[in-house]
PDB file of C-alpha atoms in Angstrom:
ATOM      1  CA  UNK A   1     -17.178 104.470  -4.558  1.00 44.00           C
ATOM      2  CA  UNK A   2     -16.022 101.395  -6.116  1.00 44.00           C
ATOM      3  CA  UNK A   3     -12.855  99.387  -5.446  1.00 47.00           C
ATOM      4  CA  UNK A   4     -11.376  96.182  -6.740  1.00 49.00           C
ATOM      5  CA  UNK A   5     -12.437  92.980  -5.287  1.00 51.00           C
ATOM      6  CA  UNK A   6      -9.384  90.760  -6.059  1.00 66.00           C
ATOM      7  CA  UNK A   7      -8.273  88.329  -3.244  1.00 77.00           C
ATOM      8  CA  UNK A   8      -5.457  89.549  -1.475  1.00 87.00           C
ATOM      9  CA  UNK A   9      -2.744  87.376   0.087  1.00 95.00           C
ATOM     10  CA  UNK A  10      -0.895  87.711   3.347  1.00 96.00           C
ATOM     11  CA  UNK A  11       1.653  90.405   3.459  1.00 96.00           C
ATOM     12  CA  UNK A  12       5.154  90.413   5.165  1.00 93.00           C
ATOM     13  CA  UNK A  13       7.574  93.238   5.146  1.00 89.00           C
ATOM     14  CA  UNK A  14      11.016  92.105   3.924  1.00 81.00           C
ATOM     15  CA  UNK A  15      12.505  95.406   5.474  1.00 70.00           C
ATOM     16  CA  UNK A  16      11.256  95.050   8.788  1.00 59.00           C
ATOM     17  CA  UNK A  17      13.662  96.332  11.568  1.00 60.00           C
ATOM     18  CA  UNK A  18      15.542  93.574  13.482  1.00 60.00           C
ATOM     19  CA  UNK A  19      13.250  92.443  16.455  1.00 62.00           C
ATOM     20  CA  UNK A  20      10.147  93.645  14.939  1.00 71.00           C
ATOM     21  CA  UNK A  21       8.251  91.338  12.501  1.00 80.00           C
ATOM     22  CA  UNK A  22       5.729  93.459  10.329  1.00 90.00           C
ATOM     23  CA  UNK A  23       3.112  91.315   8.660  1.00 94.00           C
ATOM     24  CA  UNK A  24      -0.719  91.226   7.714  1.00 96.00           C
ATOM     25  CA  UNK A  25      -2.844  88.240   7.495  1.00 96.00           C
ATOM     26  CA  UNK A  26      -4.729  87.869   4.313  1.00 97.00           C
ATOM     27  CA  UNK A  27      -7.788  89.015   5.870  1.00 97.00           C
ATOM     28  CA  UNK A  28      -6.103  92.028   7.502  1.00 97.00           C
ATOM     29  CA  UNK A  29      -4.312  92.777   4.135  1.00 97.00           C
ATOM     30  CA  UNK A  30      -7.558  92.599   2.326  1.00 97.00           C
ATOM     31  CA  UNK A  31      -9.008  95.326   4.550  1.00 97.00           C
ATOM     32  CA  UNK A  32      -6.036  97.642   4.502  1.00 97.00           C
ATOM     33  CA  UNK A  33      -5.754  97.302   0.584  1.00 97.00           C
ATOM     34  CA  UNK A  34      -9.557  98.054   0.196  1.00 96.00           C
ATOM     35  CA  UNK A  35      -9.104 101.209   2.165  1.00 96.00           C
ATOM     36  CA  UNK A  36      -6.110 102.153   0.087  1.00 97.00           C
ATOM     37  CA  UNK A  37      -8.017 101.418  -3.149  1.00 96.00           C
ATOM     38  CA  UNK A  38     -10.631 103.767  -2.125  1.00 95.00           C
ATOM     39  CA  UNK A  39      -8.235 106.434  -1.690  1.00 96.00           C
ATOM     40  CA  UNK A  40      -6.681 105.765  -5.129  1.00 96.00           C
ATOM     41  CA  UNK A  41     -10.084 105.837  -6.817  1.00 95.00           C
ATOM     42  CA  UNK A  42     -10.603 109.487  -5.163  1.00 95.00           C
ATOM     43  CA  UNK A  43      -7.205 110.582  -6.264  1.00 94.00           C
ATOM     44  CA  UNK A  44      -7.986 112.037  -9.667  1.00 93.00           C
ATOM     45  CA  UNK A  45     -10.930 113.927  -8.389  1.00 94.00           C
ATOM     46  CA  UNK A  46      -9.124 115.374  -5.441  1.00 95.00           C
ATOM     47  CA  UNK A  47      -6.214 116.398  -7.823  1.00 96.00           C
ATOM     48  CA  UNK A  48      -8.665 118.350  -9.659  1.00 96.00           C
ATOM     49  CA  UNK A  49      -9.959 120.243  -6.630  1.00 95.00           C
ATOM     50  CA  UNK A  50      -6.531 121.148  -5.351  1.00 97.00           C
ATOM     51  CA  UNK A  51      -5.166 122.206  -8.918  1.00 97.00           C
ATOM     52  CA  UNK A  52      -8.069 124.533  -9.013  1.00 97.00           C
ATOM     53  CA  UNK A  53      -7.295 126.107  -5.615  1.00 97.00           C
ATOM     54  CA  UNK A  54      -3.759 126.491  -6.550  1.00 98.00           C
ATOM     55  CA  UNK A  55      -4.600 128.220  -9.846  1.00 98.00           C
ATOM     56  CA  UNK A  56      -7.101 130.516  -8.061  1.00 98.00           C
ATOM     57  CA  UNK A  57      -4.382 131.602  -5.703  1.00 98.00           C
ATOM     58  CA  UNK A  58      -1.149 131.446  -7.973  1.00 98.00           C
ATOM     59  CA  UNK A  59      -1.074 135.083  -9.088  1.00 97.00           C
ATOM     60  CA  UNK A  60      -2.430 136.621  -5.694  1.00 96.00           C
ATOM     61  CA  UNK A  61      -0.328 134.389  -3.247  1.00 97.00           C
ATOM     62  CA  UNK A  62       2.297 132.694  -5.190  1.00 96.00           C
ATOM     63  CA  UNK A  63       0.585 129.359  -4.676  1.00 97.00           C
ATOM     64  CA  UNK A  64       2.309 126.238  -5.935  1.00 97.00           C
ATOM     65  CA  UNK A  65       1.393 122.494  -5.527  1.00 97.00           C
ATOM     66  CA  UNK A  66       4.490 120.424  -4.483  1.00 95.00           C
ATOM     67  CA  UNK A  67       5.180 116.758  -4.005  1.00 91.00           C
ATOM     68  CA  UNK A  68       3.206 115.522  -6.945  1.00 89.00           C
ATOM     69  CA  UNK A  69       4.631 112.074  -6.631  1.00 90.00           C
ATOM     70  CA  UNK A  70       3.613 111.794  -2.996  1.00 91.00           C
ATOM     71  CA  UNK A  71      -0.119 112.634  -3.415  1.00 95.00           C
ATOM     72  CA  UNK A  72      -1.289 109.124  -2.958  1.00 96.00           C
ATOM     73  CA  UNK A  73       0.430 107.522   0.101  1.00 95.00           C
ATOM     74  CA  UNK A  74       2.056 104.274  -1.199  1.00 95.00           C
ATOM     75  CA  UNK A  75       0.426 100.925  -0.416  1.00 96.00           C
ATOM     76  CA  UNK A  76       3.584  99.446   1.269  1.00 94.00           C
ATOM     77  CA  UNK A  77       3.871 102.370   3.339  1.00 93.00           C
ATOM     78  CA  UNK A  78       0.248 102.132   4.463  1.00 97.00           C
ATOM     79  CA  UNK A  79       0.642  98.364   5.091  1.00 96.00           C
ATOM     80  CA  UNK A  80       3.661  99.012   7.234  1.00 93.00           C
ATOM     81  CA  UNK A  81       1.831 101.505   9.267  1.00 94.00           C
ATOM     82  CA  UNK A  82      -1.101  99.319   9.689  1.00 97.00           C
ATOM     83  CA  UNK A  83       1.013  96.337  10.671  1.00 96.00           C
ATOM     84  CA  UNK A  84       2.915  98.524  13.307  1.00 93.00           C
ATOM     85  CA  UNK A  85      -0.446  99.828  14.851  1.00 96.00           C
ATOM     86  CA  UNK A  86      -1.640  96.326  14.905  1.00 96.00           C
ATOM     87  CA  UNK A  87       1.368  95.193  16.555  1.00 92.00           C
ATOM     88  CA  UNK A  88       0.658  98.014  19.377  1.00 93.00           C
ATOM     89  CA  UNK A  89      -2.864  96.301  19.481  1.00 95.00           C
ATOM     90  CA  UNK A  90      -4.936  99.096  17.545  1.00 97.00           C
ATOM     91  CA  UNK A  91      -8.057  97.397  16.388  1.00 97.00           C
ATOM     92  CA  UNK A  92      -7.919  97.074  12.525  1.00 97.00           C
ATOM     93  CA  UNK A  93     -11.227  98.759  11.919  1.00 96.00           C
ATOM     94  CA  UNK A  94      -9.932 101.804  14.014  1.00 97.00           C
ATOM     95  CA  UNK A  95      -6.916 101.748  11.778  1.00 97.00           C
ATOM     96  CA  UNK A  96      -8.564 102.160   8.452  1.00 96.00           C
ATOM     97  CA  UNK A  97     -11.309 104.325   9.829  1.00 93.00           C
ATOM     98  CA  UNK A  98      -8.946 107.028  11.201  1.00 92.00           C
ATOM     99  CA  UNK A  99      -6.126 107.118   8.529  1.00 95.00           C
ATOM    100  CA  UNK A 100      -6.266 110.547   7.192  1.00 94.00           C
ATOM    101  CA  UNK A 101      -3.153 110.850   4.975  1.00 94.00           C
ATOM    102  CA  UNK A 102      -3.745 108.461   2.030  1.00 97.00           C
ATOM    103  CA  UNK A 103      -4.470 111.386   0.002  1.00 97.00           C
ATOM    104  CA  UNK A 104      -2.080 114.277   0.732  1.00 96.00           C
ATOM    105  CA  UNK A 105      -1.144 117.623  -0.753  1.00 97.00           C
ATOM    106  CA  UNK A 106       1.490 120.412  -0.159  1.00 97.00           C
ATOM    107  CA  UNK A 107       0.577 123.838  -0.714  1.00 97.00           C
ATOM    108  CA  UNK A 108       3.471 126.426  -0.709  1.00 97.00           C
ATOM    109  CA  UNK A 109       2.796 130.227  -0.502  1.00 96.00           C
ATOM    110  CA  UNK A 110       4.992 133.169  -0.856  1.00 95.00           C
ATOM    111  CA  UNK A 111       6.391 134.065   2.686  1.00 92.00           C
ATOM    112  CA  UNK A 112       4.622 137.398   2.879  1.00 93.00           C
ATOM    113  CA  UNK A 113       1.200 136.116   2.013  1.00 94.00           C
ATOM    114  CA  UNK A 114       1.402 132.628   3.692  1.00 95.00           C
ATOM    115  CA  UNK A 115      -1.206 133.423   6.219  1.00 94.00           C
ATOM    116  CA  UNK A 116      -3.681 134.970   3.741  1.00 96.00           C
ATOM    117  CA  UNK A 117      -2.940 132.035   1.371  1.00 97.00           C
ATOM    118  CA  UNK A 118      -4.049 129.660   3.973  1.00 96.00           C
ATOM    119  CA  UNK A 119      -7.132 131.532   4.876  1.00 97.00           C
ATOM    120  CA  UNK A 120      -8.270 131.694   1.262  1.00 97.00           C
ATOM    121  CA  UNK A 121      -7.683 128.085   0.736  1.00 97.00           C
ATOM    122  CA  UNK A 122     -10.017 127.475   3.678  1.00 97.00           C
ATOM    123  CA  UNK A 123     -12.593 129.564   1.972  1.00 97.00           C
ATOM    124  CA  UNK A 124     -12.206 127.944  -1.475  1.00 97.00           C
ATOM    125  CA  UNK A 125     -12.548 124.454   0.007  1.00 97.00           C
ATOM    126  CA  UNK A 126     -15.784 125.492   2.044  1.00 96.00           C
ATOM    127  CA  UNK A 127     -17.226 126.812  -1.289  1.00 95.00           C
ATOM    128  CA  UNK A 128     -16.444 123.370  -2.670  1.00 93.00           C
ATOM    129  CA  UNK A 129     -18.444 121.676  -0.021  1.00 93.00           C
ATOM    130  CA  UNK A 130     -15.392 120.301   2.227  1.00 95.00           C
ATOM    131  CA  UNK A 131     -15.197 120.625   5.908  1.00 95.00           C
ATOM    132  CA  UNK A 132     -12.325 120.349   8.385  1.00 94.00           C
ATOM    133  CA  UNK A 133     -11.979 117.129  10.349  1.00 94.00           C
ATOM    134  CA  UNK A 134     -12.336 118.010  13.907  1.00 93.00           C
ATOM    135  CA  UNK A 135      -9.240 118.190  15.791  1.00 94.00           C
ATOM    136  CA  UNK A 136      -6.970 117.677  12.601  1.00 95.00           C
ATOM    137  CA  UNK A 137      -5.305 121.003  12.592  1.00 96.00           C
ATOM    138  CA  UNK A 138      -1.632 120.800  13.675  1.00 94.00           C
ATOM    139  CA  UNK A 139       0.336 124.034  13.882  1.00 94.00           C
ATOM    140  CA  UNK A 140       4.161 123.050  14.265  1.00 90.00           C
ATOM    141  CA  UNK A 141       5.686 126.356  13.253  1.00 87.00           C
ATOM    142  CA  UNK A 142       7.110 126.626  16.751  1.00 86.00           C
ATOM    143  CA  UNK A 143       8.537 123.026  16.651  1.00 81.00           C
ATOM    144  CA  UNK A 144      12.274 123.182  15.960  1.00 76.00           C
ATOM    145  CA  UNK A 145      12.278 119.788  14.111  1.00 70.00           C
ATOM    146  CA  UNK A 146       9.347 119.850  11.799  1.00 76.00           C
ATOM    147  CA  UNK A 147       7.878 123.377  10.920  1.00 83.00           C
ATOM    148  CA  UNK A 148       4.516 123.888   9.065  1.00 88.00           C
ATOM    149  CA  UNK A 149       0.889 123.675   9.114  1.00 94.00           C
ATOM    150  CA  UNK A 150      -1.376 120.978   8.147  1.00 95.00           C
ATOM    151  CA  UNK A 151      -5.298 120.148   8.219  1.00 96.00           C
ATOM    152  CA  UNK A 152      -7.380 117.341   7.190  1.00 97.00           C
ATOM    153  CA  UNK A 153     -10.397 117.963   4.906  1.00 97.00           C
ATOM    154  CA  UNK A 154     -13.240 115.853   4.105  1.00 94.00           C
ATOM    155  CA  UNK A 155     -16.713 115.459   2.262  1.00 87.00           C
ATOM    156  CA  UNK A 156     -19.603 116.220   4.578  1.00 81.00           C
ATOM    157  CA  UNK A 157     -20.553 112.473   4.329  1.00 82.00           C
ATOM    158  CA  UNK A 158     -16.824 111.689   5.333  1.00 77.00           C
ATOM    159  CA  UNK A 159     -16.278 109.275   2.600  1.00 81.00           C
ATOM    160  CA  UNK A 160     -13.174 111.101   1.213  1.00 88.00           C
ATOM    161  CA  UNK A 161     -10.578 112.586   3.369  1.00 94.00           C
ATOM    162  CA  UNK A 162      -7.178 114.410   2.494  1.00 97.00           C
ATOM    163  CA  UNK A 163      -4.420 116.178   4.214  1.00 97.00           C
ATOM    164  CA  UNK A 164      -3.227 119.508   3.361  1.00 97.00           C
ATOM    165  CA  UNK A 165       0.413 120.629   4.337  1.00 96.00           C
ATOM    166  CA  UNK A 166       0.921 124.446   4.082  1.00 96.00           C
ATOM    167  CA  UNK A 167       4.628 125.613   3.582  1.00 94.00           C
ATOM    168  CA  UNK A 168       6.643 128.608   2.499  1.00 94.00           C
ATOM    169  CA  UNK A 169       9.170 128.000  -0.094  1.00 93.00           C
ATOM    170  CA  UNK A 170      11.958 127.675   2.369  1.00 90.00           C
ATOM    171  CA  UNK A 171      10.101 125.627   4.962  1.00 89.00           C
ATOM    172  CA  UNK A 172       9.283 123.131   2.088  1.00 91.00           C
ATOM    173  CA  UNK A 173      12.861 123.122   0.987  1.00 88.00           C
ATOM    174  CA  UNK A 174      14.249 122.299   4.457  1.00 84.00           C
ATOM    175  CA  UNK A 175      11.588 119.889   5.025  1.00 82.00           C
ATOM    176  CA  UNK A 176      12.631 118.102   1.819  1.00 81.00           C
ATOM    177  CA  UNK A 177      16.156 118.159   2.712  1.00 76.00           C
ATOM    178  CA  UNK A 178      15.277 116.725   6.261  1.00 64.00           C
ATOM    179  CA  UNK A 179      13.249 114.034   4.918  1.00 61.00           C
ATOM    180  CA  UNK A 180      15.859 111.255   5.533  1.00 61.00           C
ATOM    181  CA  UNK A 181      16.769 112.660   8.940  1.00 59.00           C
ATOM    182  CA  UNK A 182      13.091 112.739   9.942  1.00 56.00           C
ATOM    183  CA  UNK A 183      12.733 109.018   8.910  1.00 60.00           C
ATOM    184  CA  UNK A 184      15.782 108.323  11.039  1.00 57.00           C
ATOM    185  CA  UNK A 185      14.100 110.324  13.966  1.00 55.00           C
ATOM    186  CA  UNK A 186      11.144 108.118  13.638  1.00 54.00           C
ATOM    187  CA  UNK A 187      12.600 104.698  12.879  1.00 56.00           C
ATOM    188  CA  UNK A 188      14.997 105.067  15.767  1.00 51.00           C
ATOM    189  CA  UNK A 189      11.955 104.001  17.857  1.00 47.00           C
ATOM    190  CA  UNK A 190      11.387 100.757  16.121  1.00 44.00           C
ATOM    191  CA  UNK A 191      14.689  99.165  16.995  1.00 45.00           C
ATOM    192  CA  UNK A 192      14.979  96.258  19.429  1.00 44.00           C
ATOM    193  CA  UNK A 193      14.886  97.010  23.109  1.00 44.00           C
ATOM    194  CA  UNK A 194      18.294  96.813  25.255  1.00 46.00           C
ATOM    195  CA  UNK A 195      20.305  99.204  26.792  1.00 45.00           C
ATOM    196  CA  UNK A 196      22.752  99.567  23.909  1.00 46.00           C
ATOM    197  CA  UNK A 197      20.188  99.710  21.326  1.00 42.00           C
ATOM    198  CA  UNK A 198      18.107 102.469  23.394  1.00 45.00           C
ATOM    199  CA  UNK A 199      21.399 104.313  23.693  1.00 45.00           C
ATOM    200  CA  UNK A 200      22.118 104.220  19.857  1.00 43.00           C
ATOM    201  CA  UNK A 201      18.500 105.324  19.256  1.00 41.00           C
ATOM    202  CA  UNK A 202      18.639 108.373  21.461  1.00 47.00           C
ATOM    203  CA  UNK A 203      21.970 109.387  19.898  1.00 46.00           C
ATOM    204  CA  UNK A 204      20.509 109.115  16.251  1.00 43.00           C
ATOM    205  CA  UNK A 205      17.457 110.991  17.279  1.00 44.00           C
ATOM    206  CA  UNK A 206      19.332 113.724  19.199  1.00 49.00           C
ATOM    207  CA  UNK A 207      21.738 114.159  16.087  1.00 43.00           C
ATOM    208  CA  UNK A 208      18.710 114.346  13.656  1.00 41.00           C
ATOM    209  CA  UNK A 209      17.058 116.833  15.770  1.00 45.00           C
ATOM    210  CA  UNK A 210      19.997 119.194  15.947  1.00 43.00           C
ATOM    211  CA  UNK A 211      20.541 119.073  12.168  1.00 43.00           C
ATOM    212  CA  UNK A 212      17.049 119.715  11.367  1.00 42.00           C
ATOM    213  CA  UNK A 213      16.661 122.575  13.945  1.00 48.00           C
ATOM    214  CA  UNK A 214      19.611 124.303  12.561  1.00 49.00           C
ATOM    215  CA  UNK A 215      18.222 124.143   9.100  1.00 42.00           C
ATOM    216  CA  UNK A 216      14.931 125.608   9.952  1.00 42.00           C
ATOM    217  CA  UNK A 217      16.674 128.405  12.123  1.00 45.00           C
ATOM    218  CA  UNK A 218      18.086 129.852   8.909  1.00 51.00           C
ATOM    219  CA  UNK A 219      14.784 130.572   6.893  1.00 49.00           C
ATOM    220  CA  UNK A 220      12.864 133.937   7.090  1.00 55.00           C
ATOM    221  CA  UNK A 221       9.643 133.784   9.280  1.00 56.00           C
ATOM    222  CA  UNK A 222       6.414 133.343   7.614  1.00 63.00           C
ATOM    223  CA  UNK A 223       3.925 136.279   7.299  1.00 53.00           C
ATOM    224  CA  UNK A 224       2.037 136.915  10.404  1.00 42.00           C
ATOM    225  CA  UNK A 225      -1.896 137.237  10.837  1.00 39.00           C
TER     226      UNK A 225
END
């Protein structure tokens, strides 16, 4: 897999939260950018794989691929994530090795055939030579804030990884509506320390959780196994 070898400058996030400066040295940014470029190179091939899965399950399970514009995580978003983890003293090589959602897809199935749709997706990907990344499966259907199921897949040699989020039409709709609130819920933890800031963060986080939970409570349950 080839990537560009252009020199990369240092990077600084102009939108950093007050009290936390997010930045990467030229060397760090070069490593982060190279990892993102590898994901970009893999993007077209993975699109073809996932579109094949969707087409195979469209008639039988109502499969749809959603979120086309977000199938490749933005470079700026990855830089911000890497900078935050570096600030938390996570080694750079660990960050680029463990990142699993640079390529990510959302498969939506009819609510009555959701579980079977997920099972058939697993079978089709196994047939194409992909395997589940150990410990990557996350079932959050019981979570009142962010419902769904996701798993990370990879080629047997581990060179290409991609995440798939599985939704019903209603859970995907609510997830989309909740996106800004979910960002607020996460970003509240990035604010400067201090009693007043902590109280504000907790208040915003609680408000986001209440609204998100209320929206999810109104959707029908997915098909059971």
